[in-house]
PDB file of C-alpha atoms in Angstrom:
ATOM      1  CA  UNK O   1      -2.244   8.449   3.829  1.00 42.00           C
ATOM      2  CA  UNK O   2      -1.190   4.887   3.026  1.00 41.00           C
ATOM      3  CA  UNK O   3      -2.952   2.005   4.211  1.00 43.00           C
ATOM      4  CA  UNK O   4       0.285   0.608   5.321  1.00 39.00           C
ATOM      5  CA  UNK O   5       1.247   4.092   7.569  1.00 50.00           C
ATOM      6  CA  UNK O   6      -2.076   3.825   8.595  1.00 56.00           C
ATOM      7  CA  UNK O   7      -1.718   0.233   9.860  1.00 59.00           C
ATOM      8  CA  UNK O   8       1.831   0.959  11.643  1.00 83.00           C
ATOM      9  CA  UNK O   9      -0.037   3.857  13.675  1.00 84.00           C
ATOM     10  CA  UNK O  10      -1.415   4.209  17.289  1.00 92.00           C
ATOM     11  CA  UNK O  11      -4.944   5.510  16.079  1.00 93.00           C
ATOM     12  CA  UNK O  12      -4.400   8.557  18.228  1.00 96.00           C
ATOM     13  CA  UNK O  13      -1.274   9.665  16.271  1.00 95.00           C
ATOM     14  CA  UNK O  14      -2.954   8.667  13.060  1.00 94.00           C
ATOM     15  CA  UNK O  15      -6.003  11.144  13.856  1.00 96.00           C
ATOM     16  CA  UNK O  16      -3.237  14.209  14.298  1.00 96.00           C
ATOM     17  CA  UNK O  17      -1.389  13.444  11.021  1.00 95.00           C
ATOM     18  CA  UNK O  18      -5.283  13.755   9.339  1.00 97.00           C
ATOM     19  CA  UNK O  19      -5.911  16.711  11.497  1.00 98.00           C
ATOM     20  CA  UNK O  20      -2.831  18.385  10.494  1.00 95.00           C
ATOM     21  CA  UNK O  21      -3.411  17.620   6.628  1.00 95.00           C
ATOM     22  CA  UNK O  22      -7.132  19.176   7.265  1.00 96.00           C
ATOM     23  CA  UNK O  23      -5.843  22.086   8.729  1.00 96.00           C
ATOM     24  CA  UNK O  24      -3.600  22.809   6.140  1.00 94.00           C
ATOM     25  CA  UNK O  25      -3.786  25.086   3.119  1.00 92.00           C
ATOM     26  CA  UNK O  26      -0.982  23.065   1.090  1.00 91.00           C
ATOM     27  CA  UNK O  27      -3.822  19.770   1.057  1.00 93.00           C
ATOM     28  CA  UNK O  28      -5.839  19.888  -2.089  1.00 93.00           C
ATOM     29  CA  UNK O  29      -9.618  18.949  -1.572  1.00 92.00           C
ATOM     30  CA  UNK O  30      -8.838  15.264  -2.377  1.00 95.00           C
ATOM     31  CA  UNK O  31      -6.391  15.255   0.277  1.00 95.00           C
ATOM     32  CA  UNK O  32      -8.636  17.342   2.858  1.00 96.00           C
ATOM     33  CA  UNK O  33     -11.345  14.773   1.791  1.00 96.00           C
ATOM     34  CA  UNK O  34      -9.562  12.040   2.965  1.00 96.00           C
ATOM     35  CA  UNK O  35      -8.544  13.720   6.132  1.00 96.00           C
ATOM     36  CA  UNK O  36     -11.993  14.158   6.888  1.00 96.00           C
ATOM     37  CA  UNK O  37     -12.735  10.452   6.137  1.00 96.00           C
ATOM     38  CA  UNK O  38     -10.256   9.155   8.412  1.00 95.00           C
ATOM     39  CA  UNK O  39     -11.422  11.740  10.984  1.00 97.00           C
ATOM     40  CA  UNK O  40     -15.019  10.011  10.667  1.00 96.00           C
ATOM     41  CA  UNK O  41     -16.676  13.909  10.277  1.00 95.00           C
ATOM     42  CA  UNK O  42     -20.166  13.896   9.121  1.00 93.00           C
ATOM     43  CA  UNK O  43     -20.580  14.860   6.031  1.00 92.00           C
ATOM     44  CA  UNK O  44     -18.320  16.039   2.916  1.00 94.00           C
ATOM     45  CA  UNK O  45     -15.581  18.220   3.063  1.00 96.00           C
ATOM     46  CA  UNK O  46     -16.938  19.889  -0.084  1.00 95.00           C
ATOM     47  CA  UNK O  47     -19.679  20.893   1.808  1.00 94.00           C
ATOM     48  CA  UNK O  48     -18.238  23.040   4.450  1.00 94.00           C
ATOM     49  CA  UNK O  49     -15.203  23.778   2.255  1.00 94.00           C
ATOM     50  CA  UNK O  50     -16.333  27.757   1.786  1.00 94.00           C
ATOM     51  CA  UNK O  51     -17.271  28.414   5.167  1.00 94.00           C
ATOM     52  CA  UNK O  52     -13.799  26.656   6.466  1.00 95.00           C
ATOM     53  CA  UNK O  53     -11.684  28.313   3.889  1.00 93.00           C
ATOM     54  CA  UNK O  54     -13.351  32.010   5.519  1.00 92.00           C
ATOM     55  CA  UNK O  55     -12.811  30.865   8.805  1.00 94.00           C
ATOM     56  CA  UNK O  56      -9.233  29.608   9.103  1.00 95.00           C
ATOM     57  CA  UNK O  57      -7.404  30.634   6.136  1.00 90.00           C
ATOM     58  CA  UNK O  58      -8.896  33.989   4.201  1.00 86.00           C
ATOM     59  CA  UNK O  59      -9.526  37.280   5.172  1.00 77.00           C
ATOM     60  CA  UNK O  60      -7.557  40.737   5.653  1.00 76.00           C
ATOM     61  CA  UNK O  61      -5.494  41.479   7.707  1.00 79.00           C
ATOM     62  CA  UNK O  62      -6.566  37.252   8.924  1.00 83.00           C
ATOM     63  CA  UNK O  63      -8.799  35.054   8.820  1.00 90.00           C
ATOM     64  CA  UNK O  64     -11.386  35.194  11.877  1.00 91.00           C
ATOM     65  CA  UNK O  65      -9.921  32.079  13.244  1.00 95.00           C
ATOM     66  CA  UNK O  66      -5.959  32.347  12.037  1.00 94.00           C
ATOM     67  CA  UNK O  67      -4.551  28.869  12.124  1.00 94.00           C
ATOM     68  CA  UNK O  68      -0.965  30.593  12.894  1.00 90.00           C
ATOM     69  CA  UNK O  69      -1.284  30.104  16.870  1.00 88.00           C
ATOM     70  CA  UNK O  70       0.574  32.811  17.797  1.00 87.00           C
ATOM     71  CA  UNK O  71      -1.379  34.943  15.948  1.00 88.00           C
ATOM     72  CA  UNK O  72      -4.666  33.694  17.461  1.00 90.00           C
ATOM     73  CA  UNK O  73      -3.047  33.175  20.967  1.00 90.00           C
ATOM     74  CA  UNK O  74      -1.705  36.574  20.543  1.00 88.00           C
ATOM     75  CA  UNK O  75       1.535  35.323  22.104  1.00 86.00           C
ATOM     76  CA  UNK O  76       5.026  36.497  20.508  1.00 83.00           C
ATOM     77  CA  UNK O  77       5.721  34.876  16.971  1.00 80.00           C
ATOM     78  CA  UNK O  78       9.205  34.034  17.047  1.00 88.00           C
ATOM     79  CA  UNK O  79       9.290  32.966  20.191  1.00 86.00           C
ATOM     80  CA  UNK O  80       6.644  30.394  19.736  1.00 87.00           C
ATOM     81  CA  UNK O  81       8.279  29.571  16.270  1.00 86.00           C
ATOM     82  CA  UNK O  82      11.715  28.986  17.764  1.00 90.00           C
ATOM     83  CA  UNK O  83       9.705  26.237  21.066  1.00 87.00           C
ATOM     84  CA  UNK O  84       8.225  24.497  18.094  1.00 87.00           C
ATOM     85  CA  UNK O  85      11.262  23.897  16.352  1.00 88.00           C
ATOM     86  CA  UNK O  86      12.940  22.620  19.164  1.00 90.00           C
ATOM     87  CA  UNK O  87      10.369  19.787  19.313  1.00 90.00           C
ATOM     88  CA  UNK O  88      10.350  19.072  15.959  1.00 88.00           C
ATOM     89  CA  UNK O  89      14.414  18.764  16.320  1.00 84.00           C
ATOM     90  CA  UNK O  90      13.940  16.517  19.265  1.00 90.00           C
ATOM     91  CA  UNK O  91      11.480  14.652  17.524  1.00 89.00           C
ATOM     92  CA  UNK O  92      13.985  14.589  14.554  1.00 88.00           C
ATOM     93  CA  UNK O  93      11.575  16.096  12.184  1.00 84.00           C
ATOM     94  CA  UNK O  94      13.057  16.666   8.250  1.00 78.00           C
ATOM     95  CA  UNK O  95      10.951  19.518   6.404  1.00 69.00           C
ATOM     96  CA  UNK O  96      10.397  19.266   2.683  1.00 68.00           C
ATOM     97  CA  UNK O  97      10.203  22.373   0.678  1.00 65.00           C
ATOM     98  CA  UNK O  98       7.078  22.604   0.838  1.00 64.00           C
ATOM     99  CA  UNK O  99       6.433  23.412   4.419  1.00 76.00           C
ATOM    100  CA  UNK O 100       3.934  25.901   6.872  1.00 82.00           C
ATOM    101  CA  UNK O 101       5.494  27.787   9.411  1.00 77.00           C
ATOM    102  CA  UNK O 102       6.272  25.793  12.462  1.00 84.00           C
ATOM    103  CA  UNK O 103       3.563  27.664  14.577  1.00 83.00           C
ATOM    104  CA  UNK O 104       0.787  27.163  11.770  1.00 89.00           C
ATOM    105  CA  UNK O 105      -1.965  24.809  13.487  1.00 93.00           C
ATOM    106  CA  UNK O 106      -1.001  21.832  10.652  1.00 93.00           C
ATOM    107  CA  UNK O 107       2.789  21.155  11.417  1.00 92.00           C
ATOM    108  CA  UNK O 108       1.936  21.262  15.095  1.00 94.00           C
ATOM    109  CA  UNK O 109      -0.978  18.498  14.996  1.00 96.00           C
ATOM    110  CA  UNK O 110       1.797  16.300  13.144  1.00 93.00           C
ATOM    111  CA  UNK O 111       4.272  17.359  15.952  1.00 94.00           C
ATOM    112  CA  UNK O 112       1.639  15.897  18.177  1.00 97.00           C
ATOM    113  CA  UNK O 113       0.793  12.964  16.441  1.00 95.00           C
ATOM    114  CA  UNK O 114       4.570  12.297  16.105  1.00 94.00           C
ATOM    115  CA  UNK O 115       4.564  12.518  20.342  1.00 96.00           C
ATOM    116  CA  UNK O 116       1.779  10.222  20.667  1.00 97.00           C
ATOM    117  CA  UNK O 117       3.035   7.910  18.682  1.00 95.00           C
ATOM    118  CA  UNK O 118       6.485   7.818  20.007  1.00 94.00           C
ATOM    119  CA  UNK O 119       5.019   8.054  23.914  1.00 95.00           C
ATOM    120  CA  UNK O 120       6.500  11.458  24.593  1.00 96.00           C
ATOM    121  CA  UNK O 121       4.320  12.429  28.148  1.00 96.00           C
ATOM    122  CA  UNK O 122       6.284  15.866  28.301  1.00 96.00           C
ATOM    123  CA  UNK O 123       6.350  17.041  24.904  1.00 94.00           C
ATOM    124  CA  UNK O 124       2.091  15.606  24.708  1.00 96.00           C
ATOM    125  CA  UNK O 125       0.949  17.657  27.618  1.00 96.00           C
ATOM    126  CA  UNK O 126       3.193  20.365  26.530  1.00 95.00           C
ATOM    127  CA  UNK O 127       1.865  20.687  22.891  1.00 94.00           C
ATOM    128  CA  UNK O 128      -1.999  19.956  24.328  1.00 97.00           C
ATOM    129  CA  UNK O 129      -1.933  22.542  27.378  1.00 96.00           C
ATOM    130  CA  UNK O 130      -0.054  25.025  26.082  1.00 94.00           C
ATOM    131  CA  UNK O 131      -0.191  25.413  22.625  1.00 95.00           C
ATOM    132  CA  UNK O 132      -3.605  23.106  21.180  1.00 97.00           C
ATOM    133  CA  UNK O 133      -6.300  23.690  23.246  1.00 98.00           C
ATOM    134  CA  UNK O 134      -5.651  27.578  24.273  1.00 97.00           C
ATOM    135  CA  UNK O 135      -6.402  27.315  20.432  1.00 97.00           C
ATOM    136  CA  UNK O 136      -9.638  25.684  20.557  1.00 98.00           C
ATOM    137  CA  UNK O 137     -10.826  27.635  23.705  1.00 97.00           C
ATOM    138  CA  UNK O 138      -9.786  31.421  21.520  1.00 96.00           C
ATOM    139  CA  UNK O 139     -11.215  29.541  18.244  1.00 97.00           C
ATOM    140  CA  UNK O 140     -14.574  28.895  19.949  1.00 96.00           C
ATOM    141  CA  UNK O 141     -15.156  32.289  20.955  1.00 95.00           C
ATOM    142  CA  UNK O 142     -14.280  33.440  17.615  1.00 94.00           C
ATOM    143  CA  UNK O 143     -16.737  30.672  15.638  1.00 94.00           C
ATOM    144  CA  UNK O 144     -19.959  31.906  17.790  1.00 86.00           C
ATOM    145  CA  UNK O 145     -22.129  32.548  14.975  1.00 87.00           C
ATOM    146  CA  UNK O 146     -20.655  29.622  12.788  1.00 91.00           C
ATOM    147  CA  UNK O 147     -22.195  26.443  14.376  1.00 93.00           C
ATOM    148  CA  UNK O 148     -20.823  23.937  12.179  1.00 93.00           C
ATOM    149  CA  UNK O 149     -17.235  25.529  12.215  1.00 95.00           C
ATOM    150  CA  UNK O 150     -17.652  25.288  15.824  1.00 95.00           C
ATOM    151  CA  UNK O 151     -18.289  21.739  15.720  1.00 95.00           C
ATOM    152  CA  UNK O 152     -15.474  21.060  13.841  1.00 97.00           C
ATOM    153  CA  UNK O 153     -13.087  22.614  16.450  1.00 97.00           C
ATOM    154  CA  UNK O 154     -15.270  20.738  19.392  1.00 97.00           C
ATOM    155  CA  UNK O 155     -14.229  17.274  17.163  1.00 97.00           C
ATOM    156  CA  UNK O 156     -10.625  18.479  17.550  1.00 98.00           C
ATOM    157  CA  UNK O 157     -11.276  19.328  20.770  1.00 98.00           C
ATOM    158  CA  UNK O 158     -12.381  15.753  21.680  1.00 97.00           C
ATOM    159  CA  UNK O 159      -9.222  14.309  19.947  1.00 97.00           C
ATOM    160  CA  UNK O 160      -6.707  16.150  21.829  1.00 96.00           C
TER     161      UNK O 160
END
């Protein structure tokens, strides 16, 4: 993140755009470094980078926490895909090639930020009540035995 994106921010949005990049699996570990920085999380990202990688991202058939929401939510993919896009076309989103699905947890925390920032009341409590912290509630039951995975989500949690 530039210093001058990072200027032009609320500091709400700002904290959604790093929490989307951390939540990602497209951020290398300089990027998800920074992320964490700007989030103020104790700690290096290098440190819990195993344990977070087997949490959110690895595992067969998925991870124990998926970061797809649908999947976690257990709530119908496409239909949470196509709601999604809809905000990001009212919030006039362009994707790049290199892109996550629209449900994944990362493009969704930039949707947010993108509502904060542009003082979208529907389309924040939307995104937050129905989609972000159903999330965190499912997430925390499925971190019990992690503790500092589970703080991580509780940080989110205190963001949102």
């Amino acid at each position: 993140m530039t210093a001058m994106i990072e200027a032009s921010l609320k500091p709400a949005a700002l904290r959604m755009l790093a929490w989307g990049c951390l939540w990602s699996p497209l951020a290398d570990n300089e990027e998800h470094q920074e992320a964490w920085e700007v989030l103020g999380l104790p700690g290096r990202f290098e440190d819990v980078r195993i344990e977070y990688w087997n949490s959110f991202h690895a595992g067969m058939p998925q991870p124990p926490v998926p970061v797809l929401l649908h999947a976690l939510l257990q709530c119908e993919g496409a239909g949470t895909r196509e709601d999604l896009m809809r905000v990001a076309n009212y919030l006039e989103v362009e994707w790049d090639e290199r892109r996550l699905p629209p449900d994944h947890l990362g493009p969704v925390c930039e949707l947010y930020g993108l509502a904060i920032e542009r003082e979208e009341p529907v389309l924040i409590d939307g995104l937050r009540d129905r989609y972000l912290r159903p999330w965190v509630v499912a997430a925390l039951a499925a971190l019990n035995n992690r503790p500092a995975m589970m703080g991580l989500v509780q940080r989110f949690l205190n963001d949102l």
